[in-house]
XYZ file of C-alpha atoms in Angstrom:
688
model
C -31.000 118.197 -113.939
C -33.462 115.383 -113.357
C -36.240 115.565 -110.106
C -34.443 111.929 -108.642
C -30.650 113.736 -108.471
C -30.164 113.234 -104.981
C -29.981 116.723 -103.228
C -31.198 118.210 -106.405
C -34.814 117.178 -105.310
C -34.867 120.180 -103.060
C -33.782 122.754 -105.751
C -36.219 120.970 -108.093
C -39.241 121.609 -105.201
C -38.310 125.151 -104.953
C -38.184 125.923 -108.924
C -41.293 123.690 -109.248
C -43.418 125.816 -106.182
C -42.350 129.600 -107.302
C -44.054 128.484 -110.886
C -47.009 127.322 -108.823
C -46.744 123.759 -109.692
C -47.318 122.393 -106.157
C -47.866 118.861 -106.875
C -44.697 118.454 -108.807
C -43.212 120.233 -105.848
C -44.611 117.973 -103.242
C -43.689 115.324 -105.391
C -39.811 115.741 -105.093
C -39.837 117.150 -101.522
C -41.261 113.626 -100.392
C -39.074 111.687 -102.409
C -36.365 113.645 -100.660
C -38.133 112.882 -97.418
C -38.157 109.287 -97.866
C -34.436 109.368 -98.744
C -33.326 111.173 -95.733
C -32.419 114.333 -97.558
C -34.801 117.012 -95.717
C -32.970 119.231 -93.224
C -35.047 120.832 -90.294
C -35.399 123.841 -92.133
C -37.046 122.419 -95.446
C -39.838 120.908 -93.477
C -41.674 124.279 -93.256
C -41.444 124.245 -96.721
C -42.682 120.645 -97.261
C -45.593 121.663 -94.872
C -46.658 124.938 -97.110
C -46.215 123.126 -100.583
C -48.008 120.020 -99.134
C -50.899 122.212 -98.314
C -51.246 123.768 -101.465
C -50.858 120.536 -103.386
C -54.054 119.408 -100.992
C -52.484 117.347 -98.565
C -53.452 117.826 -95.286
C -52.199 115.249 -93.058
C -48.653 115.883 -94.560
C -48.958 119.507 -93.810
C -49.794 118.924 -90.373
C -47.156 116.294 -90.083
C -44.414 118.311 -91.529
C -45.254 121.218 -89.067
C -45.246 119.065 -85.993
C -41.840 117.499 -87.149
C -40.431 120.999 -87.871
C -41.827 121.705 -84.313
C -39.879 119.024 -82.698
C -36.389 120.087 -84.916
C -36.663 123.800 -83.913
C -36.576 122.488 -80.169
C -33.826 119.909 -80.852
C -31.830 123.168 -82.406
C -32.978 125.236 -79.551
C -34.781 127.791 -81.258
C -37.802 128.505 -79.070
C -39.343 131.304 -81.135
C -39.294 128.431 -84.277
C -40.567 125.959 -82.422
C -43.742 128.070 -81.329
C -43.899 129.482 -84.721
C -44.371 125.731 -86.131
C -46.712 124.979 -83.007
C -49.093 128.053 -84.230
C -49.100 126.694 -87.702
C -50.294 123.282 -86.587
C -52.561 124.898 -84.294
C -53.882 127.100 -87.691
C -54.254 124.181 -89.890
C -56.092 122.146 -87.498
C -58.424 125.326 -86.694
C -59.081 126.147 -90.331
C -59.219 122.723 -91.699
C -60.529 120.111 -88.970
C -62.605 122.279 -86.906
C -61.472 120.620 -83.777
C -60.902 123.261 -81.152
C -59.328 120.647 -78.331
C -56.402 119.879 -80.458
C -55.675 123.260 -81.176
C -56.130 124.635 -77.732
C -53.018 122.018 -76.948
C -50.989 123.162 -79.590
C -51.325 127.136 -78.778
C -50.445 125.970 -74.952
C -47.061 125.058 -76.356
C -46.508 127.872 -78.405
C -47.530 130.343 -75.591
C -45.304 128.570 -73.225
C -42.121 129.067 -75.753
C -43.232 132.660 -76.097
C -43.334 133.687 -72.389
C -41.124 136.418 -71.802
C -40.474 137.293 -75.062
C -42.078 139.932 -77.997
C -42.807 141.126 -81.041
C -42.403 138.293 -83.251
C -44.280 137.032 -86.330
C -45.233 134.233 -84.241
C -46.747 136.255 -81.489
C -48.982 137.756 -84.003
C -50.108 134.511 -85.480
C -50.612 133.241 -82.139
C -53.159 136.476 -81.660
C -54.999 135.246 -84.835
C -55.468 131.647 -84.036
C -56.380 132.221 -80.063
C -58.956 134.666 -81.149
C -60.755 132.765 -83.849
C -60.371 129.704 -81.055
C -62.109 131.493 -78.422
C -64.796 132.726 -81.389
C -65.280 129.408 -82.445
C -65.647 128.013 -79.060
C -68.266 130.435 -78.194
C -66.597 132.943 -75.789
C -66.278 136.106 -77.712
C -65.352 138.334 -75.244
C -62.091 136.003 -74.838
C -61.283 136.767 -78.349
C -60.942 140.385 -78.111
C -57.406 140.538 -76.405
C -55.832 138.260 -78.997
C -57.194 139.917 -81.796
C -56.040 143.270 -80.575
C -52.566 141.267 -80.348
C -52.649 139.925 -83.821
C -53.310 143.405 -85.370
C -50.641 145.510 -83.074
C -47.750 143.166 -83.335
C -48.572 141.842 -86.907
C -48.713 145.834 -87.931
C -44.733 145.895 -87.327
C -43.687 142.495 -88.834
C -46.404 140.316 -90.695
C -49.336 141.987 -92.637
C -51.061 138.770 -93.164
C -51.710 138.236 -89.601
C -52.448 141.979 -89.086
C -55.158 141.457 -91.799
C -56.600 138.275 -90.061
C -56.666 139.971 -86.987
C -58.639 142.569 -87.952
C -61.212 140.526 -89.605
C -61.430 138.534 -86.356
C -61.475 141.631 -84.260
C -64.490 143.083 -86.684
C -66.410 139.326 -86.444
C -66.213 140.438 -82.154
C -67.381 143.935 -82.575
C -70.369 142.611 -85.033
C -70.924 139.987 -82.354
C -71.176 142.868 -80.035
C -74.217 144.332 -81.965
C -72.183 147.493 -83.632
C -72.633 146.032 -87.126
C -71.660 149.507 -88.698
C -68.264 149.793 -86.767
C -67.631 146.085 -87.876
C -68.613 146.353 -91.121
C -66.042 149.370 -91.763
C -63.287 147.245 -89.822
C -63.899 144.216 -92.409
C -63.370 146.753 -95.175
C -59.970 147.766 -94.097
C -59.257 143.966 -93.600
C -60.397 143.688 -97.405
C -58.042 146.229 -98.666
C -55.217 144.234 -97.224
C -56.458 141.415 -100.073
C -56.850 143.461 -102.996
C -53.502 145.402 -102.610
C -51.965 142.220 -103.201
C -49.739 142.243 -100.219
C -50.392 138.976 -98.851
C -49.266 135.347 -99.334
C -51.902 132.972 -101.407
C -53.012 131.044 -98.009
C -53.521 134.536 -95.947
C -55.447 136.262 -99.076
C -57.646 132.821 -99.663
C -58.489 132.717 -95.998
C -58.908 136.485 -95.383
C -61.410 136.475 -98.351
C -63.476 133.171 -97.214
C -63.328 135.004 -93.692
C -64.724 137.802 -95.201
C -67.489 136.226 -96.902
C -68.330 133.916 -93.971
C -68.982 137.677 -91.778
C -70.917 138.257 -94.215
C -73.006 135.910 -94.900
C -73.611 135.240 -91.354
C -74.932 138.712 -91.165
C -77.214 138.347 -93.890
C -75.355 141.554 -95.966
C -75.711 139.023 -98.722
C -75.091 141.970 -101.504
C -71.521 142.663 -100.203
C -71.135 139.125 -99.529
C -71.836 138.440 -103.049
C -69.370 140.707 -104.339
C -66.372 139.500 -101.869
C -67.619 135.943 -103.441
C -67.261 137.119 -107.230
C -63.716 138.211 -106.322
C -62.866 135.198 -104.401
C -63.738 133.161 -107.315
C -61.802 135.396 -109.749
C -58.788 134.920 -107.372
C -59.334 131.104 -107.233
C -59.148 130.592 -110.514
C -55.204 130.854 -110.515
C -54.082 130.989 -107.196
C -56.051 129.029 -104.607
C -54.537 126.594 -102.797
C -55.481 123.569 -100.259
C -59.466 123.566 -99.365
C -59.794 127.086 -100.597
C -61.226 125.732 -103.720
C -64.096 124.147 -101.881
C -64.834 126.551 -99.511
C -65.100 129.349 -102.138
C -67.542 126.879 -103.927
C -69.679 126.659 -101.030
C -69.929 130.414 -100.974
C -70.669 130.382 -104.367
C -73.560 127.845 -103.708
C -74.985 129.833 -100.980
C -75.459 133.087 -103.172
C -76.731 130.727 -105.809
C -79.508 129.268 -103.479
C -80.459 132.483 -102.393
C -80.764 134.152 -105.956
C -82.943 130.796 -106.967
C -80.519 129.227 -108.966
C -80.969 126.218 -107.054
C -80.064 123.622 -109.910
C -76.602 125.396 -110.298
C -76.348 125.664 -106.870
C -76.170 122.236 -105.915
C -73.773 121.333 -108.536
C -71.555 123.947 -106.656
C -72.137 121.749 -103.392
C -71.820 118.479 -104.532
C -68.199 119.825 -105.973
C -67.567 121.303 -102.870
C -68.072 118.165 -100.845
C -65.618 116.272 -103.648
C -63.082 118.953 -103.146
C -63.209 119.156 -99.086
C -63.573 115.227 -98.985
C -59.544 114.742 -98.681
C -59.729 116.930 -95.574
C -60.951 115.470 -91.873
C -64.300 114.212 -92.478
C -65.983 116.751 -90.449
C -64.999 119.560 -92.514
C -67.850 118.012 -95.387
C -70.535 119.113 -92.943
C -70.503 122.600 -94.039
C -71.539 121.495 -98.078
C -73.301 118.690 -96.761
C -75.524 121.310 -94.920
C -75.606 123.304 -97.580
C -76.803 120.819 -100.115
C -80.144 119.887 -97.850
C -80.803 123.834 -97.481
C -80.677 123.502 -101.558
C -82.712 120.673 -101.512
C -85.231 121.510 -99.489
C -85.862 124.649 -102.003
C -86.103 122.570 -104.843
C -88.921 120.358 -103.407
C -86.512 117.193 -103.157
C -87.089 116.608 -99.043
C -85.980 113.223 -99.098
C -82.531 114.331 -100.666
C -82.403 116.926 -98.323
C -83.124 114.828 -95.797
C -80.128 112.486 -96.876
C -78.083 115.257 -96.866
C -78.474 116.592 -93.485
C -78.281 113.285 -91.757
C -74.898 112.950 -93.646
C -73.854 116.339 -92.167
C -75.109 115.252 -88.708
C -73.133 112.111 -89.113
C -69.996 114.184 -89.965
C -69.877 116.411 -86.397
C -71.957 118.823 -87.934
C -75.481 120.427 -86.489
C -77.877 120.045 -89.550
C -80.643 122.283 -88.083
C -82.803 124.271 -88.965
C -82.859 122.099 -92.404
C -83.117 118.836 -90.577
C -86.156 119.985 -88.436
C -87.680 121.559 -91.716
C -87.052 118.220 -93.695
C -88.899 116.486 -90.833
C -91.572 118.564 -91.085
C -91.746 118.388 -94.710
C -92.133 114.621 -94.173
C -95.196 114.772 -91.805
C -93.354 114.201 -88.894
C -94.394 117.283 -86.309
C -93.191 115.270 -83.723
C -89.532 114.401 -84.746
C -89.316 118.320 -86.182
C -90.409 119.764 -82.720
C -88.043 117.473 -80.926
C -85.143 118.375 -83.124
C -85.590 122.218 -83.322
C -86.572 122.181 -79.508
C -83.143 120.362 -79.011
C -80.745 122.715 -80.970
C -82.294 125.798 -79.165
C -82.133 124.537 -75.925
C -78.877 122.252 -75.970
C -76.944 123.932 -79.016
C -74.412 122.012 -80.387
C -70.857 123.914 -80.226
C -69.836 123.324 -84.142
C -67.165 125.995 -84.562
C -69.159 127.594 -87.731
C -67.279 130.531 -89.038
C -70.502 132.035 -90.657
C -72.628 131.217 -87.270
C -70.588 131.410 -84.526
C -71.593 129.259 -81.170
C -73.270 130.767 -78.628
C -74.437 133.932 -80.700
C -77.673 135.134 -81.377
C -76.432 134.934 -85.226
C -76.511 131.327 -84.523
C -80.314 131.120 -82.911
C -81.645 133.263 -85.689
C -82.548 130.849 -88.138
C -83.306 128.189 -85.606
C -85.999 130.763 -84.127
C -87.317 131.282 -87.509
C -87.606 127.470 -88.451
C -89.179 127.137 -84.884
C -92.120 129.510 -85.846
C -93.167 127.272 -88.516
C -92.827 124.099 -86.550
C -94.534 124.928 -83.070
C -97.458 126.089 -85.335
C -97.493 123.408 -86.870
C -97.644 121.331 -83.906
C -100.162 123.640 -82.405
C -98.147 125.197 -79.774
C -98.830 129.152 -80.499
C -96.986 129.836 -76.767
C -93.448 129.026 -78.088
C -94.248 130.459 -81.579
C -94.652 133.835 -80.204
C -91.714 133.169 -77.951
C -89.412 132.725 -80.883
C -90.723 135.263 -82.457
C -90.200 137.914 -79.939
C -86.794 136.756 -79.507
C -86.057 136.638 -83.302
C -87.371 140.536 -83.434
C -84.680 141.672 -80.897
C -81.989 139.782 -82.918
C -83.178 141.516 -85.946
C -83.135 145.273 -84.761
C -79.727 144.279 -82.849
C -77.954 143.475 -86.134
C -79.590 146.128 -88.268
C -79.834 143.381 -91.392
C -82.524 143.093 -93.816
C -82.610 139.972 -94.322
C -83.127 139.082 -90.703
C -85.648 141.778 -90.461
C -87.437 139.863 -93.503
C -87.156 136.308 -91.720
C -88.484 138.170 -88.580
C -91.495 139.860 -89.940
C -92.661 136.892 -92.024
C -92.193 134.755 -88.652
C -94.545 137.574 -86.993
C -96.970 137.556 -89.736
C -97.545 133.654 -89.515
C -98.144 133.925 -85.456
C -100.665 137.176 -86.323
C -102.482 134.955 -88.763
C -102.411 131.901 -86.008
C -103.976 134.355 -83.432
C -106.665 135.568 -85.740
C -105.594 139.485 -86.286
C -105.510 139.388 -90.173
C -104.875 143.171 -90.448
C -101.729 142.764 -88.567
C -100.472 139.588 -90.076
C -101.066 141.590 -93.729
C -99.065 144.073 -92.569
C -95.840 142.001 -91.442
C -96.086 139.722 -94.543
C -96.390 142.034 -97.105
C -93.153 143.707 -95.077
C -91.481 140.574 -95.573
C -92.413 140.297 -99.139
C -90.928 143.715 -99.911
C -87.877 143.397 -97.728
C -86.865 139.736 -99.400
C -87.794 141.127 -102.958
C -85.068 144.004 -102.324
C -82.857 141.128 -100.820
C -83.319 139.308 -104.176
C -84.236 136.072 -102.532
C -87.029 134.537 -104.633
C -87.676 131.409 -102.339
C -88.394 133.815 -99.376
C -89.902 135.833 -101.172
C -92.442 132.880 -102.626
C -92.866 131.914 -99.017
C -94.059 135.329 -97.752
C -96.464 135.555 -100.883
C -97.720 132.570 -100.017
C -98.378 133.369 -96.134
C -100.160 136.689 -97.672
C -102.445 134.362 -99.696
C -103.689 132.388 -96.613
C -104.365 136.341 -94.885
C -106.221 137.480 -97.852
C -108.542 133.986 -98.076
C -108.888 134.260 -94.411
C -109.901 137.869 -94.956
C -112.394 136.576 -97.708
C -110.800 138.528 -100.246
C -109.924 135.330 -102.464
C -109.137 137.430 -105.519
C -106.016 138.666 -104.021
C -105.436 135.460 -102.194
C -105.216 133.950 -105.927
C -102.952 136.493 -107.190
C -100.592 135.865 -104.593
C -101.033 132.440 -104.780
C -100.059 132.113 -108.206
C -97.176 134.588 -107.893
C -95.636 132.459 -105.346
C -96.136 129.251 -107.463
C -94.616 130.562 -110.267
C -91.398 131.742 -108.242
C -91.363 128.076 -106.882
C -91.926 126.749 -110.197
C -88.827 128.403 -111.227
C -86.429 127.598 -108.649
C -87.126 124.272 -109.111
C -87.393 124.147 -112.601
C -84.434 121.546 -114.011
C -83.190 121.887 -117.318
C -83.703 119.985 -119.689
C -81.529 116.713 -120.544
C -78.654 117.506 -123.136
C -77.325 114.813 -125.607
C -73.774 113.602 -124.870
C -72.123 115.746 -127.271
C -74.507 118.835 -127.948
C -75.198 119.850 -124.495
C -74.889 123.372 -124.311
C -77.791 125.679 -126.020
C -76.597 128.783 -128.141
C -78.160 130.834 -125.162
C -76.556 129.113 -122.580
C -73.111 128.951 -124.517
C -73.402 132.544 -125.202
C -71.832 131.999 -128.476
C -73.072 130.419 -132.097
C -72.689 126.649 -132.378
C -70.657 127.320 -135.756
C -68.135 128.989 -133.807
C -66.361 126.056 -131.345
C -63.456 126.938 -128.984
C -61.705 124.527 -130.699
C -61.746 120.577 -132.112
C -60.760 117.387 -130.233
C -60.337 114.136 -132.617
C -58.576 111.122 -132.580
C -56.639 110.042 -135.641
C -54.955 106.581 -135.196
C -52.161 106.698 -132.609
C -52.587 110.632 -131.860
C -55.213 113.155 -130.938
C -55.386 116.283 -133.082
C -56.114 119.390 -130.734
C -57.137 122.620 -132.057
C -57.355 125.647 -129.658
C -57.264 129.360 -130.241
C -56.176 128.742 -133.711
C -53.327 126.616 -132.828
C -52.999 122.944 -133.606
C -51.480 120.183 -131.748
C -50.723 116.364 -131.820
C -50.695 114.090 -128.718
C -50.238 110.678 -128.587
C -53.104 108.471 -127.354
C -53.350 108.014 -123.877
C -56.210 106.814 -121.519
C -56.765 110.271 -120.175
C -57.582 111.867 -123.868
C -60.522 109.566 -123.763
C -61.972 110.847 -120.501
C -61.009 114.635 -121.737
C -63.155 114.020 -125.059
C -66.283 113.060 -122.998
C -65.894 116.021 -120.797
C -65.328 118.672 -123.374
C -68.521 117.492 -125.336
C -70.612 118.028 -122.681
C -69.584 121.105 -120.901
C -71.205 121.720 -117.705
C -72.451 117.994 -117.150
C -71.196 115.549 -114.603
C -69.653 112.410 -115.253
C -69.561 109.448 -112.759
C -66.056 107.962 -113.133
C -67.790 104.664 -113.296
C -69.194 105.659 -116.281
C -66.198 106.860 -117.697
C -64.167 103.889 -117.051
C -67.149 101.677 -118.218
C -67.063 103.680 -121.898
C -63.460 102.978 -122.356
C -62.106 100.975 -125.274
C -61.110 97.608 -123.528
C -57.406 97.233 -123.519
C -56.855 94.453 -122.127
C -57.751 91.499 -119.471
C -58.029 93.693 -116.680
C -61.120 95.510 -117.666
C -63.933 93.225 -118.212
C -66.740 93.994 -120.364
C -69.774 94.450 -118.454
C -72.302 97.071 -118.651
C -72.122 99.989 -116.253
C -72.423 98.200 -113.487
C -70.859 95.016 -114.626
C -67.392 93.210 -114.443
C -65.976 96.490 -115.998
C -66.625 98.049 -112.697
C -66.287 94.766 -110.373
C -62.489 94.225 -111.848
C -61.289 97.730 -110.067
C -61.305 95.907 -106.852
C -61.688 97.675 -103.500
C -60.582 101.139 -102.448
C -58.459 99.882 -99.919
C -58.101 100.666 -96.243
C -61.309 103.025 -95.232
C -58.520 105.179 -93.232
C -54.890 104.679 -94.088
C -52.181 104.035 -91.536
C -50.936 107.710 -91.546
C -54.351 108.922 -90.858
C -55.355 106.856 -88.389
C -52.205 107.762 -86.495
C -52.788 111.117 -87.106
C -56.389 110.717 -85.392
C -54.724 109.177 -82.328
C -52.644 112.283 -81.977
C -55.399 114.241 -81.742
C -57.336 111.833 -79.267
C -54.418 112.452 -77.143
C -54.575 116.110 -77.250
C -58.374 115.834 -76.760
C -57.809 113.912 -73.718
C -54.857 116.597 -72.427
C -57.880 119.567 -72.903
C -60.176 117.541 -71.090
C -58.557 116.788 -68.349
C -57.118 120.368 -68.114
C -61.024 121.632 -68.824
C -61.901 119.511 -65.586
C -59.608 120.753 -63.242
C -60.505 124.508 -63.966
C -63.997 123.652 -63.794
C -64.838 124.618 -67.285
C -68.159 122.779 -68.332
C -68.413 124.041 -71.462
C -65.254 123.504 -72.810
C -65.016 119.798 -71.312
C -68.313 119.534 -73.205
C -66.894 120.484 -76.296
C -63.674 117.936 -75.824
C -66.073 115.239 -75.322
C -67.984 115.793 -78.408
C -64.936 115.880 -80.435
C -63.494 112.586 -79.051
C -66.862 110.977 -79.711
C -66.036 112.308 -82.983
C -62.958 110.854 -83.626
C -63.395 107.605 -81.556
C -66.539 106.817 -84.199
C -64.140 107.794 -87.306
C -61.584 105.342 -86.067
C -64.049 102.581 -85.411
C -65.271 103.045 -89.006
C -61.812 101.975 -89.803
C -61.748 98.812 -88.143
C -63.892 95.241 -88.288
C -63.764 92.652 -85.803
C -60.797 91.373 -84.235
C -59.507 94.958 -85.040
C -58.613 93.964 -88.512
C -58.640 96.993 -90.835
C -62.069 97.611 -92.783
C -61.515 98.012 -96.805
C -63.431 100.420 -98.560
C -65.589 98.493 -100.976
C -66.100 101.223 -103.373
C -64.937 100.634 -107.001
C -65.729 104.640 -107.593
C -63.117 105.366 -105.369
C -60.633 103.182 -107.201
C -61.809 104.454 -110.207
C -61.522 107.992 -108.999
C -57.928 107.714 -108.681
C -57.442 106.049 -111.800
C -59.132 108.605 -113.901
C -58.153 111.440 -112.028
C -54.583 110.529 -112.312
C -55.132 109.852 -116.194
C -56.700 113.455 -116.694
C -53.874 114.969 -115.166
C -51.438 113.410 -117.227
C -53.285 114.131 -120.387
C -53.136 117.705 -119.639
C -49.909 117.972 -118.876
C -48.927 116.627 -122.218
C -51.032 118.705 -123.871
C -49.706 121.687 -121.952
C -46.219 120.836 -123.045
C -47.270 121.304 -126.374
C -49.823 124.284 -125.731
C -49.307 125.993 -122.420
C -52.178 127.850 -122.723
C -54.635 125.177 -123.214
C -52.986 123.241 -120.753
C -53.648 126.127 -118.265
C -57.296 126.578 -119.661
C -58.126 122.662 -119.165
C -56.111 122.654 -115.514
C -58.460 125.366 -114.733
C -61.931 124.475 -116.162
C -61.418 120.241 -115.693
C -62.885 119.139 -112.110
C -61.781 115.480 -111.422
C -63.428 113.587 -108.102
C -66.166 111.061 -107.791
C -68.138 113.068 -110.786
C -65.639 114.820 -113.209
C -66.794 117.914 -115.541
C -65.520 120.376 -117.715
C -66.656 123.678 -116.200
C -65.472 126.961 -118.760
C -66.594 130.452 -118.465
C -70.325 130.125 -119.542
C -69.674 132.280 -122.239
C -67.268 130.370 -123.886
C -68.151 128.601 -127.140
C -68.386 124.635 -126.764
C -65.653 121.953 -128.754
C -65.998 120.252 -131.743
C -65.501 116.355 -130.352
């Protein structure tokens, strides 16, 4: 059977999906779709496969078409289920709440008068999260209960996610211990293996988001590690990128900021295919990491980019402005975020919640003291104390103690400041957060200096300096071939994982005692460079520039010469399909805005206007004068596509001869604007 044999394409897609070969399944289904071979019942399969293969636009379009097909077939429950799936993907992958509400309203109308179906359970899940992420926690409670009650009888995945939503609501109410117990129950469903891959990944991600937002970093780290292990072979859609952001957050907390920045950059690359607003989360994290490493200009750049992507960049942006010496801008920025908070639907710190305010208040104390407004700083720390007491979080308590110590020092109460700062240092040390510990010890040094105890001030100053230097230490540059040291690689250099060398028109590849020969391909050259430098990022333009010249299409220039210019532009900024999807979202937002105004719901209307403005800006990016489509004059985008295709083709060819090596390379090779070979750190290097 060949993939091109008409109706057999659908069967081939099912077979490929069963083996986890999502791109192959996607190619078969889209080819069949182009030939008019898909029935209405095939569209949900296309939606699931498209998401697994990383094509969100096709995913949403397929479920929209499935909704219409079920309506035409007079199947209201099927149509409602498809509408809920559209809403779910819009919720988790675009963070646009107004279109989510529009699709949930359609589903609710279709399910009116019926009960007990999986569609009812998933309606409860998505509606609960829509309420939480819109800042209406009380409104989410009955929906989470519906998801649990109905899902427990017919859909375990919906029940598990309903329990996570319920746990979040309980925590936001201040009952932390009960909320953590509910999170544990939801986690049981994940480790039991009873959920499908998408639901498993979402539950993992939601567990970590809940724990990160609460400052329960030890437990969050454990779940992040579990999610990473699962992601190695099971993650689909945006889950790879989300897992990377979680890992970057943990690495930043633990002081491994160089590694954290690499994870954040890769997360940006992996999430870039989704609606641009989704990039705000990893960009925000990138800014926070760079602040820790002292790269203030880089932090400011990343945080401004997060803001342009529709994310709230504070408190990071205000702190970057303060570090750049612009106290006035920092003051205006942090006050604005506290007095007129953006309703960014961030799962770690939902809008209109104390958990959202806590980091803003910590930053405000520092900024207001720099501005000389002791009254505002004191008010901020009082509120911060109340929040930390309510949520019983060691990290929140540590942040509040340091903020209190700063205010007490400014008030001239050195004894109280010493007690508060010492408590902050002890708590941050227990949390395992060296950057925050260094800040607490710096404050202690100021306290001791004020008291005239220069010896202890010097000791604290030196301790803080050592911690900062360790965090900001950049690893020494490595040669193109010998990148890893014996200590980093975890194995002697004399025992490589394998060899990868060219022999005429073939490549000889040895791995795990097995040698195969693969015909020369462009992607094999790229793989050779990546394997030679494990952990090192290579820009796609550098990979292309190093490629042997094979014909007149590639010029002979250097890294920024004709070799790059010959790649041409990257096509339209937003393709026609994406533009049409944006227009549909705008129509849904307009409907939601009209309903909000009729209901007198000012907050919902404000959120809808914000989302509308964002999409209008995105569409404006795509058009030039006279309404002509703008083209992305980015050689790197064209190179990214070509290099990614070539590398995947080479890995597939290797996998035909050695499935074990093919699987290893598929997991460890990361492609994008920056490509890298990222194996287990304990694995020895290659001989190339």
